[in-house]
Short mmCIF file of C-alpha atoms and ligand atoms in Angstrom, two decimals:
data_model
loop_
_atom_site.label_atom_id
_atom_site.label_comp_id
_atom_site.label_asym_id
_atom_site.label_seq_id
_atom_site.Cartn_x
_atom_site.Cartn_y
_atom_site.Cartn_z
CA MET A 119 43.05 -25.37 38.21
CA ARG A 120 45.15 -27.44 35.81
CA TYR A 121 45.21 -26.86 32.04
CA ASP A 122 46.90 -28.66 29.17
CA VAL A 123 48.29 -25.40 27.81
CA ALA A 124 48.63 -21.83 29.10
CA ILE A 125 49.21 -19.25 26.35
CA ILE A 126 50.73 -15.87 27.18
CA GLY A 127 49.27 -13.06 25.04
CA ALA A 128 46.04 -13.01 23.00
CA GLY A 129 47.37 -11.41 19.82
CA ALA A 130 47.07 -13.15 16.46
CA ASP A 131 49.61 -15.80 17.46
CA GLY A 132 48.06 -16.61 20.83
CA LEU A 133 44.56 -16.76 19.36
CA ALA A 134 45.64 -18.97 16.45
CA ALA A 135 47.49 -21.35 18.79
CA ALA A 136 44.49 -21.44 21.16
CA ALA A 137 42.06 -22.18 18.33
CA LEU A 138 44.16 -25.04 16.98
CA LEU A 139 44.86 -26.65 20.37
CA ALA A 140 41.26 -26.32 21.56
CA ARG A 141 40.01 -27.79 18.27
CA ALA A 142 42.34 -30.71 18.96
CA GLY A 143 40.58 -31.24 22.31
CA ARG A 144 43.19 -29.65 24.59
CA ARG A 145 42.19 -27.63 27.65
CA VAL A 146 43.56 -24.17 26.88
CA VAL A 147 43.74 -20.93 28.84
CA LEU A 148 44.70 -17.75 27.02
CA LEU A 149 46.08 -14.96 29.22
CA GLU A 150 45.96 -11.36 28.01
CA ARG A 151 47.05 -8.39 30.08
CA ALA A 152 45.03 -5.82 28.05
CA PRO A 153 41.26 -5.33 28.49
CA GLN A 154 40.75 -6.67 24.93
CA ALA A 155 42.22 -9.43 22.78
CA GLY A 156 43.81 -8.96 19.35
CA GLY A 157 47.23 -7.51 20.24
CA ARG A 158 48.35 -5.41 17.29
CA CYS A 159 45.35 -6.63 15.30
CA VAL A 160 42.98 -4.02 16.74
CA THR A 161 41.04 -1.14 15.27
CA SER A 162 39.87 1.61 17.58
CA GLU A 163 38.36 5.11 17.65
CA PHE A 164 41.15 7.69 17.96
CA VAL A 165 39.04 10.80 17.29
CA PRO A 166 35.22 10.68 17.78
CA GLY A 167 33.81 8.98 14.64
CA PHE A 168 37.24 8.11 13.17
CA LEU A 169 38.69 4.59 13.42
CA VAL A 170 42.23 3.39 12.85
CA SER A 171 44.48 0.40 13.47
CA PRO A 172 47.15 2.14 15.58
CA TYR A 173 50.08 -0.26 15.00
CA ALA A 174 49.74 -1.43 11.39
CA ASP A 175 47.42 -0.71 8.47
CA THR A 176 47.90 -4.08 6.82
CA VAL A 177 48.57 -7.62 7.92
CA PRO A 178 50.35 -10.28 5.89
CA SER A 179 47.75 -12.88 4.99
CA PRO A 180 47.88 -16.22 6.77
CA PRO A 181 49.02 -18.91 4.30
CA ALA A 182 45.88 -20.41 2.77
CA PRO A 183 46.66 -24.05 3.67
CA LEU A 184 46.75 -23.19 7.39
CA LEU A 185 43.32 -21.57 7.56
CA PRO A 186 41.28 -24.80 7.52
CA LEU A 187 43.12 -25.76 10.74
CA LEU A 188 41.42 -22.79 12.39
CA GLY A 189 38.04 -23.16 10.70
CA LEU A 190 38.62 -19.76 9.10
CA THR A 191 38.71 -20.47 5.38
CA HIS A 192 36.51 -17.42 4.73
CA LEU A 193 39.16 -15.10 6.24
CA LEU A 194 41.33 -15.37 3.13
CA GLU A 195 38.69 -13.58 1.08
CA ASP A 196 39.57 -10.44 3.03
CA PHE A 197 43.15 -10.45 1.79
CA ALA A 198 44.59 -9.31 -1.51
CA PRO A 199 45.83 -12.18 -3.70
CA VAL A 200 49.47 -13.16 -3.28
CA GLY A 201 51.71 -13.64 -6.35
CA ALA A 202 52.64 -17.21 -7.37
CA ASP A 203 56.39 -16.67 -6.88
CA ILE A 204 55.85 -15.31 -3.37
CA MET A 205 53.54 -18.22 -2.61
CA ARG A 206 56.30 -20.62 -3.60
CA ARG A 207 58.91 -18.87 -1.46
CA ARG A 208 56.57 -18.68 1.50
CA GLY A 209 55.59 -22.32 0.96
CA ARG A 210 59.23 -23.39 1.18
CA ALA A 211 59.99 -21.31 4.27
CA LEU A 212 56.81 -22.50 5.92
CA ALA A 213 57.61 -26.12 5.10
CA ARG A 214 60.97 -25.73 6.73
CA VAL A 215 59.74 -24.27 10.01
CA LEU A 216 56.93 -26.79 10.19
CA GLU A 217 59.26 -29.66 9.44
CA ALA A 218 61.36 -28.59 12.42
CA ALA A 219 58.26 -28.16 14.58
CA LEU A 220 56.93 -31.59 13.72
CA ALA A 221 60.23 -33.47 13.76
CA PRO A 222 59.60 -35.82 16.71
CA ALA A 223 56.07 -36.61 15.60
CA PRO A 224 55.28 -40.11 14.47
CA GLN A 225 55.56 -40.37 10.70
CA SER A 226 51.84 -40.89 10.20
CA LEU A 227 50.96 -37.54 11.81
CA TRP A 228 53.58 -35.74 9.78
CA GLN A 229 52.39 -37.37 6.54
CA ARG A 230 48.79 -36.40 7.28
CA LEU A 231 49.67 -32.78 7.99
CA LYS A 232 51.99 -32.58 5.02
CA ALA A 233 49.22 -33.71 2.75
CA THR A 234 46.86 -30.99 3.98
CA LEU A 235 49.24 -28.10 4.50
CA PHE A 236 51.35 -27.55 1.46
CA VAL A 237 50.54 -25.65 -1.69
CA GLN A 238 49.92 -27.80 -4.72
CA ASP A 239 52.92 -28.87 -6.78
CA GLU A 240 55.28 -27.56 -4.15
CA ARG A 241 57.99 -29.80 -2.80
CA PRO A 242 57.43 -30.06 0.93
CA TRP A 243 60.83 -28.72 1.84
CA PRO A 244 63.89 -27.47 0.05
CA GLY A 245 66.89 -29.69 -0.53
CA ALA A 246 69.38 -26.93 0.19
CA ASP A 247 69.66 -24.94 3.36
CA TRP A 248 67.04 -22.23 3.47
CA ALA A 249 69.29 -19.64 5.08
CA ASP A 250 71.94 -20.07 2.37
CA GLN A 251 69.34 -19.69 -0.29
CA SER A 252 68.07 -16.55 1.40
CA ILE A 253 71.47 -14.96 1.56
CA ALA A 254 72.15 -15.82 -2.08
CA ALA A 255 68.88 -14.17 -3.00
CA LEU A 256 69.80 -11.10 -0.96
CA ARG A 257 73.12 -10.87 -2.76
CA ALA A 258 71.50 -11.19 -6.15
CA HIS A 259 68.94 -8.55 -5.28
CA ALA A 260 71.43 -6.10 -3.86
CA GLY A 261 73.64 -6.70 -6.93
CA GLN A 262 76.71 -5.73 -4.96
CA ASN A 263 79.48 -7.52 -3.19
CA ASP A 264 78.86 -5.71 0.05
CA TRP A 265 75.28 -6.83 0.49
CA ARG A 266 75.19 -6.03 4.22
CA THR A 267 75.85 -2.38 3.49
CA ALA A 268 73.41 -2.47 0.63
CA LEU A 269 70.68 -3.76 2.91
CA ALA A 270 71.38 -1.41 5.78
CA GLY A 271 71.50 1.57 3.46
CA ARG A 272 68.81 2.94 1.23
CA ALA A 273 65.39 1.49 1.01
CA ILE A 274 64.81 -1.53 -1.21
CA ASP A 275 61.10 -1.29 -0.59
CA PRO A 276 59.95 2.11 0.58
CA GLU A 277 57.26 0.66 2.81
CA LEU A 278 59.65 -1.58 4.72
CA ASN A 279 62.34 1.07 4.53
CA GLY A 280 65.47 -0.95 3.97
CA SER A 281 64.23 -4.11 5.58
CA ALA A 282 65.44 -7.21 3.80
CA MET A 283 62.17 -8.82 4.81
CA ALA A 284 60.71 -7.09 1.78
CA LEU A 285 62.20 -9.93 -0.24
CA PHE A 286 60.67 -12.72 1.79
CA ALA A 287 57.63 -11.49 3.61
CA ALA A 288 54.33 -11.75 1.84
CA PRO A 289 53.42 -8.54 0.09
CA GLN A 290 51.55 -6.27 2.43
CA SER A 291 47.99 -7.40 2.26
CA ARG A 292 44.87 -5.84 3.55
CA VAL A 293 41.70 -6.46 5.39
CA ARG A 294 38.92 -4.97 3.33
CA ARG A 295 36.54 -3.68 5.96
CA GLY A 296 36.98 -2.95 9.64
CA GLY A 297 40.74 -2.42 9.65
CA VAL A 298 43.15 -5.10 10.83
CA GLY A 299 40.91 -5.44 13.90
CA ALA A 300 38.60 -7.51 11.66
CA ALA A 301 41.30 -10.19 11.38
CA GLY A 302 41.88 -10.12 15.16
CA ALA A 303 38.12 -10.46 15.79
CA ALA A 304 37.88 -13.45 13.41
CA LEU A 305 40.75 -15.20 15.20
CA GLN A 306 39.20 -14.47 18.60
CA ALA A 307 35.86 -15.91 17.45
CA ALA A 308 37.68 -19.05 16.21
CA ALA A 309 39.48 -19.52 19.55
CA LEU A 310 36.33 -19.06 21.62
CA LYS A 311 34.23 -21.27 19.35
CA ALA A 312 36.83 -24.01 19.66
CA GLY A 313 36.43 -23.85 23.46
CA ALA A 314 39.55 -21.96 24.60
CA GLU A 315 39.19 -19.96 27.83
CA LEU A 316 40.17 -16.30 27.40
CA ARG A 317 41.12 -14.27 30.48
CA LEU A 318 41.47 -10.52 29.93
CA GLU A 319 43.39 -8.15 32.23
CA ALA A 320 45.41 -11.19 33.26
CA GLU A 321 49.07 -10.19 33.09
CA VAL A 322 51.57 -13.03 33.35
CA ALA A 323 54.38 -12.09 35.74
CA GLU A 324 56.30 -15.36 35.79
CA ILE A 325 56.53 -18.74 34.07
CA LEU A 326 56.49 -21.47 36.71
CA LEU A 327 59.47 -23.79 36.51
CA LEU A 328 58.86 -27.23 37.91
CA ARG A 329 61.39 -30.04 37.94
CA SER A 330 60.18 -31.26 34.55
CA GLY A 331 60.20 -27.79 32.93
CA ALA A 332 57.58 -25.08 32.40
CA GLY A 333 54.56 -26.03 34.47
CA GLY A 334 52.24 -23.03 34.36
CA VAL A 335 52.21 -19.31 35.04
CA LEU A 336 51.92 -16.87 37.90
CA LEU A 337 49.74 -13.84 37.22
CA ALA A 338 50.54 -10.32 38.42
CA ASP A 339 47.57 -10.53 40.85
CA GLY A 340 49.13 -13.62 42.48
CA THR A 341 46.91 -16.25 40.78
CA ARG A 342 48.79 -19.47 40.03
CA LEU A 343 47.69 -21.50 37.00
CA GLU A 344 49.21 -24.90 36.38
CA ALA A 345 49.55 -26.32 32.87
CA GLU A 346 51.33 -29.18 31.10
CA ALA A 347 52.95 -26.70 28.71
CA VAL A 348 53.25 -22.96 28.12
CA ILE A 349 53.33 -21.00 24.85
CA SER A 350 54.77 -17.48 25.04
CA THR A 351 53.89 -15.03 22.27
CA LEU A 352 56.08 -12.35 23.82
CA ASP A 353 59.37 -11.52 22.13
CA PHE A 354 62.46 -13.65 22.72
CA LYS A 355 64.07 -11.10 25.07
CA ARG A 356 61.01 -10.47 27.20
CA THR A 357 60.04 -14.13 27.45
CA PHE A 358 63.35 -15.14 29.01
CA LEU A 359 64.61 -11.97 30.68
CA ALA A 360 61.32 -10.81 32.22
CA LEU A 361 59.36 -13.99 33.00
CA PHE A 362 62.04 -16.12 34.70
CA ARG A 363 64.42 -15.78 37.60
CA TRP A 364 67.70 -15.56 35.71
CA SER A 365 69.41 -18.00 38.05
CA ASP A 366 66.91 -20.70 37.01
CA LEU A 367 67.77 -20.53 33.31
CA PRO A 368 70.49 -22.41 31.41
CA PRO A 369 73.32 -19.86 30.83
CA GLY A 370 73.18 -20.35 27.03
CA VAL A 371 69.58 -19.15 26.96
CA LEU A 372 70.37 -16.10 29.06
CA ARG A 373 73.27 -15.20 26.79
CA ALA A 374 71.24 -15.65 23.61
CA ALA A 375 68.29 -13.62 24.93
CA GLY A 376 70.64 -10.90 26.23
CA ALA A 377 72.41 -10.66 22.87
CA TRP A 378 69.20 -10.54 20.83
CA ARG A 379 68.94 -7.06 19.33
CA MET A 380 65.62 -5.25 19.20
CA SER A 381 65.34 -2.42 16.72
CA GLN A 382 63.42 0.67 17.46
CA GLY A 383 62.58 3.75 15.56
CA ARG A 384 59.17 3.50 13.94
CA ALA A 385 56.40 5.91 14.83
CA ARG A 386 52.89 6.40 13.55
CA LEU A 387 50.95 9.64 13.21
CA LEU A 388 47.23 9.10 12.83
CA LEU A 389 45.29 11.87 11.10
CA ALA A 390 41.53 12.47 11.07
CA LEU A 391 40.69 14.76 8.14
CA ALA A 392 37.54 16.77 7.36
CA ALA A 393 37.55 15.53 3.73
CA PRO A 394 39.28 12.87 1.61
CA PRO A 395 42.80 13.80 0.44
CA GLY A 396 43.55 14.19 -3.27
CA PHE A 397 45.28 10.78 -3.54
CA SER A 398 44.01 7.23 -3.04
CA LYS A 399 47.25 5.18 -2.98
CA PRO A 400 50.11 5.27 -0.43
CA ILE A 401 52.88 7.79 -1.09
CA PHE A 402 56.45 7.46 0.18
CA VAL A 403 58.26 10.62 1.29
CA SER A 404 62.02 10.10 1.64
CA ALA A 405 64.07 11.37 4.58
CA GLY A 406 66.03 14.60 4.66
CA GLU A 407 69.83 14.33 4.65
CA GLU A 408 70.18 15.03 8.35
CA ALA A 409 67.70 12.30 9.44
CA LEU A 410 70.31 9.62 10.17
CA SER A 411 72.50 11.92 12.25
CA GLN A 412 69.47 13.21 14.17
CA PHE A 413 68.41 9.60 14.88
CA ARG A 414 71.89 8.75 16.21
CA HIS A 415 71.96 11.83 18.42
CA GLY A 416 68.44 11.41 19.81
CA VAL A 417 67.07 14.54 18.20
CA PRO A 418 63.51 14.67 16.80
CA PRO A 419 63.92 14.44 13.01
CA SER A 420 63.30 17.60 11.04
CA ALA A 421 62.47 15.67 7.84
CA PRO A 422 61.64 12.02 8.63
CA ALA A 423 61.03 9.35 6.00
CA MET A 424 57.34 8.46 5.92
CA LEU A 425 54.76 6.34 4.23
CA VAL A 426 51.56 8.33 3.79
CA ASP A 427 48.61 5.93 3.58
CA PRO A 428 45.04 7.15 2.92
CA VAL A 429 43.62 4.07 4.66
CA SER A 430 39.96 5.10 4.49
CA ALA A 431 40.19 5.28 0.67
CA ARG A 432 40.28 1.46 0.60
CA ASP A 433 38.23 0.92 3.75
CA PRO A 434 35.51 3.61 4.00
CA SER A 435 34.17 2.07 7.22
CA LEU A 436 37.05 3.78 9.08
CA ALA A 437 35.87 7.39 8.58
CA PRO A 438 32.50 9.11 9.05
CA ASP A 439 30.67 10.35 5.91
CA GLY A 440 32.72 13.03 4.17
CA GLY A 441 35.78 12.50 6.41
CA ALA A 442 39.01 10.56 5.90
CA VAL A 443 41.72 8.77 7.86
CA VAL A 444 45.36 9.03 6.76
CA THR A 445 48.23 7.35 8.57
CA LEU A 446 51.88 8.40 8.47
CA THR A 447 54.40 5.66 9.28
CA LEU A 448 57.70 7.34 10.14
CA SER A 449 61.10 5.68 10.36
CA GLY A 450 64.32 6.84 12.02
CA ILE A 451 62.50 8.03 15.14
CA PRO A 452 64.74 7.97 18.26
CA PRO A 453 62.96 5.92 20.94
CA ARG A 454 64.44 8.26 23.59
CA LEU A 455 65.61 11.82 23.10
CA PHE A 456 69.00 13.11 24.18
CA ASP A 457 67.30 15.29 26.79
CA GLY A 458 64.69 12.81 28.04
CA ASP A 459 61.32 11.38 27.05
CA TRP A 460 59.01 12.37 24.24
CA THR A 461 56.91 15.01 26.02
CA GLN A 462 53.55 16.18 24.68
CA GLU A 463 55.26 19.29 23.32
CA LYS A 464 57.82 17.20 21.41
CA ARG A 465 55.11 14.93 20.02
CA GLU A 466 53.33 18.03 18.72
CA THR A 467 56.57 19.26 17.14
CA LEU A 468 56.98 15.91 15.35
CA LEU A 469 53.43 16.14 14.03
CA ALA A 470 53.89 19.75 12.91
CA ARG A 471 57.12 18.89 11.06
CA ALA A 472 55.53 15.92 9.33
CA LEU A 473 52.55 18.02 8.24
CA GLU A 474 54.90 20.72 7.00
CA ARG A 475 56.58 18.18 4.71
CA LEU A 476 53.19 17.19 3.37
CA ALA A 477 52.26 20.78 2.43
CA PRO A 478 52.55 20.03 -1.34
CA LEU A 479 49.80 17.41 -0.94
CA LYS A 480 47.40 20.12 0.30
CA LEU A 481 45.75 17.90 2.91
CA PRO A 482 42.19 18.86 3.97
CA ARG A 483 41.56 20.38 7.43
CA LEU A 484 42.83 18.32 10.37
CA VAL A 485 40.00 17.32 12.75
CA GLY A 486 42.27 15.53 15.21
CA ALA A 487 45.44 13.46 15.43
CA ALA A 488 47.25 10.92 17.60
CA THR A 489 50.89 9.89 17.85
CA VAL A 490 52.13 6.35 18.48
CA LEU A 491 55.81 6.25 19.47
CA PRO A 492 57.95 3.18 20.29
CA ALA A 493 57.35 3.71 24.03
CA ASP A 494 53.57 3.66 23.41
CA VAL A 495 53.87 0.34 21.52
CA GLU A 496 55.98 -1.10 24.33
CA GLN A 497 53.43 -0.05 26.92
CA ALA A 498 50.40 -1.23 24.92
CA LEU A 499 51.70 -4.56 23.58
CA GLY A 500 54.58 -5.43 25.91
CA LEU A 501 57.08 -5.62 23.04
CA SER A 502 60.66 -4.85 24.09
CA GLY A 503 61.57 -1.40 22.81
CA GLY A 504 58.22 -1.22 21.00
CA ASP A 505 59.74 -3.31 18.17
CA LEU A 506 56.84 -4.81 16.20
CA ASP A 507 59.20 -7.08 14.22
CA GLY A 508 60.40 -8.88 17.37
CA GLY A 509 64.05 -8.04 16.73
CA GLU A 510 66.33 -6.17 14.38
CA LEU A 511 65.94 -7.41 10.81
CA ALA A 512 69.63 -8.02 10.22
CA PRO A 513 70.86 -11.11 8.31
CA ASP A 514 71.93 -12.88 11.52
CA GLN A 515 68.47 -12.43 13.06
CA MET A 516 66.28 -13.46 10.15
CA LEU A 517 64.54 -16.62 8.97
CA SER A 518 66.18 -19.73 10.37
CA PHE A 519 68.54 -17.59 12.46
CA ARG A 520 65.46 -16.72 14.57
CA PRO A 521 64.60 -19.06 17.44
CA GLY A 522 62.34 -22.00 16.61
CA ALA A 523 59.17 -23.00 18.44
CA ARG A 524 60.90 -25.30 20.95
CA THR A 525 63.07 -23.72 23.61
CA ALA A 526 65.80 -24.92 25.97
CA VAL A 527 63.17 -25.04 28.72
CA PRO A 528 61.14 -28.27 28.32
CA GLY A 529 57.43 -27.53 28.00
CA LEU A 530 57.97 -23.91 26.94
CA TYR A 531 57.26 -22.99 23.32
CA LEU A 532 58.00 -19.67 21.66
CA ALA A 533 55.57 -18.08 19.21
CA GLY A 534 55.41 -14.33 18.59
CA PRO A 535 57.25 -12.10 16.16
CA SER A 536 60.80 -13.05 17.27
CA SER A 537 60.35 -16.67 16.25
CA ALA A 538 61.36 -18.12 12.89
CA ALA A 539 57.75 -18.42 11.77
CA GLY A 540 56.84 -14.83 12.83
CA PRO A 541 57.39 -13.21 9.45
CA LEU A 542 55.55 -15.90 7.49
CA GLY A 543 52.09 -14.50 8.02
CA LEU A 544 49.41 -13.64 10.49
CA GLY A 545 49.27 -16.15 13.34
CA VAL A 546 51.74 -18.59 11.71
CA ALA A 547 54.16 -18.49 14.65
CA GLY A 548 51.28 -19.41 16.99
CA LEU A 549 50.20 -22.27 14.75
CA THR A 550 53.78 -23.54 14.46
CA ALA A 551 54.26 -23.55 18.23
CA ALA A 552 50.91 -25.33 18.68
CA LEU A 553 51.87 -27.97 16.09
CA ALA A 554 55.25 -28.53 17.77
CA LEU A 555 53.53 -28.94 21.13
CA MET A 556 50.99 -31.42 19.74
CA ALA A 557 53.75 -33.35 17.99
CA ASP A 558 55.67 -33.63 21.29
CA LEU A 559 52.59 -34.69 23.24
CA SER A 560 51.68 -37.36 20.72
CA ALA A 561 55.31 -38.57 20.52
CA ARG A 562 55.33 -38.81 24.33
CA SER A 563 52.13 -40.82 24.44
CA GLY A 564 53.39 -43.00 21.54
CA ARG A 565 50.42 -42.19 19.30
C1 LIG B 63 59.60 -8.98 10.15
C2 LIG B 63 58.18 -9.17 10.45
C3 LIG B 63 57.26 -8.39 9.80
C4 LIG B 63 55.92 -8.55 10.06
N1 LIG B 63 55.03 -7.69 9.51
C5 LIG B 63 53.80 -7.65 10.02
C6 LIG B 63 52.91 -6.60 9.70
O1 LIG B 63 53.24 -5.71 8.94
N2 LIG B 63 51.70 -6.61 10.26
C7 LIG B 63 51.34 -7.61 11.13
O2 LIG B 63 50.24 -7.57 11.68
N3 LIG B 63 52.12 -8.63 11.40
C8 LIG B 63 53.35 -8.67 10.89
N4 LIG B 63 54.17 -9.69 11.21
C9 LIG B 63 53.63 -10.93 11.76
C10 LIG B 63 53.33 -10.85 13.21
O3 LIG B 63 54.46 -11.31 13.91
C11 LIG B 63 52.16 -11.73 13.52
O4 LIG B 63 51.38 -11.90 12.39
C12 LIG B 63 51.23 -11.18 14.55
O5 LIG B 63 50.55 -10.02 14.07
C13 LIG B 63 51.91 -10.89 15.81
O6 LIG B 63 50.99 -11.27 16.76
P1 LIG B 63 51.42 -11.74 18.20
O7 LIG B 63 50.21 -12.37 18.75
O8 LIG B 63 52.63 -12.56 18.15
O9 LIG B 63 51.87 -10.42 18.94
P2 LIG B 63 51.05 -9.10 19.44
O10 LIG B 63 50.03 -8.69 18.44
O11 LIG B 63 52.13 -8.13 19.76
O12 LIG B 63 50.31 -9.61 20.72
C14 LIG B 63 50.97 -9.87 21.92
C15 LIG B 63 49.92 -9.82 23.01
O13 LIG B 63 50.52 -10.20 24.24
C16 LIG B 63 49.99 -9.37 25.27
N5 LIG B 63 50.92 -9.36 26.40
C17 LIG B 63 52.13 -8.73 26.49
N6 LIG B 63 52.73 -8.99 27.67
C18 LIG B 63 51.87 -9.81 28.36
C19 LIG B 63 51.93 -10.44 29.64
N7 LIG B 63 52.97 -10.29 30.47
N8 LIG B 63 50.88 -11.20 30.04
C20 LIG B 63 49.80 -11.39 29.22
N9 LIG B 63 49.70 -10.82 27.99
C21 LIG B 63 50.73 -10.04 27.56
C22 LIG B 63 49.85 -8.02 24.60
O14 LIG B 63 48.96 -7.19 25.30
C23 LIG B 63 49.34 -8.43 23.22
O15 LIG B 63 47.94 -8.51 23.17
C24 LIG B 63 55.50 -9.55 10.97
C25 LIG B 63 56.44 -10.32 11.64
C26 LIG B 63 57.76 -10.10 11.42
C27 LIG B 63 58.75 -10.87 12.22
#
């Protein structure tokens, strides 16, 4: 069976890419190793009657001008409005990654897309280099000469806990009802309606390299699927180090993928409560003094930093009548402990310590709880080290320092959170990779 495009992973990026390419008349197969699509955009029952989105409570809204490409204009209504200044910054960053993605396209295609994509009154792309502008903005925000230290140190934004992305990412938005799974379901419906083929429990084990470049995929069950091009939504490291024979790759790619740093250390504790808590907005609890040293030494933290989010206060559909769902997002969690894995007993200790710190909030009775540690994220989503951001958010791995949609392997395109477009919003990396692919195909056929 020969397809135009094989897409690895049916998270937001894979679904968005599939919807766009299928709408453009391409024959698309979407391969997902899990029994359901959505990736991190899922909402599931973790205690009977209680629902939660295990990996994230909020998703950054897709930029409004991209939604018509997916036939999902209504989806934006589910997101909180984004401030005008952030819209401008996102517009510029988006323009830059799309300009790169569309570069070889004939001028007419680029002009048409430009006219539909960009926010009103916004110049299509910045005159100065985006990365330089970003670093200048970081410096100004940190207000110190040593801005690297300033960024690595105390939190600028408690929710992102020191991440410089706080300055550039869209403000954390929300899906009003149904958790972030509602956004995943809308994207899945768009991909299927457009005619993409979705195969579940279809794990990709290898990207096929033909003489001309990527030519399809080999599934873990031995099925071989040929395609003109492949889009990987897996992270940069996993795409190149796990899906190729290393000897087949250009050495530069191997070096770059090997040197890419994943960051680990976020955990989530999901609480089902017998009654709503006495607060309706998220609360940030800062770390104890010993947290950093415990993280470095692989010891479970005695007083971790955490964001306490009463998610069912803004989305009552998550909890049964009278009950409540609260999530704790912890940072500084060692992915591995000095004496081995996170056993059930150690998970329970982490939960008990977190609850102890929340004693002043007088939480209602706990009906049930679940823990999501980096190893769980890695196992569930196939992200190296369980890193949801696709790589450490250090200045040399952000924005245009992240890999673009095109790769050194002809016919292979990178979407997913490691790519430059990853932080720009839900599904944007998938759309960018799909646009780059379409631009290359139309340039090749001279249209
Ligand atoms: C710094 C930063 C911050 C961000 N903040 C957020 C945020 O707070 N919330 C948010 O939702 N998004 C956030 N994003 C955006 C995010 O990258 C995208 O919006 C999107 O949610 C990620 O979707 P995905 O499809 O790339 O990956 P995922 O949702 O991780 O989906 C990947 C899919 O691939 C599947 N898979 C893995 N291995 C294989 C295999 N071998 N074969 C087949 N299938 C496989 C997995 O099962 C999974 O379904 C952020 C991005 C960055 C970089």
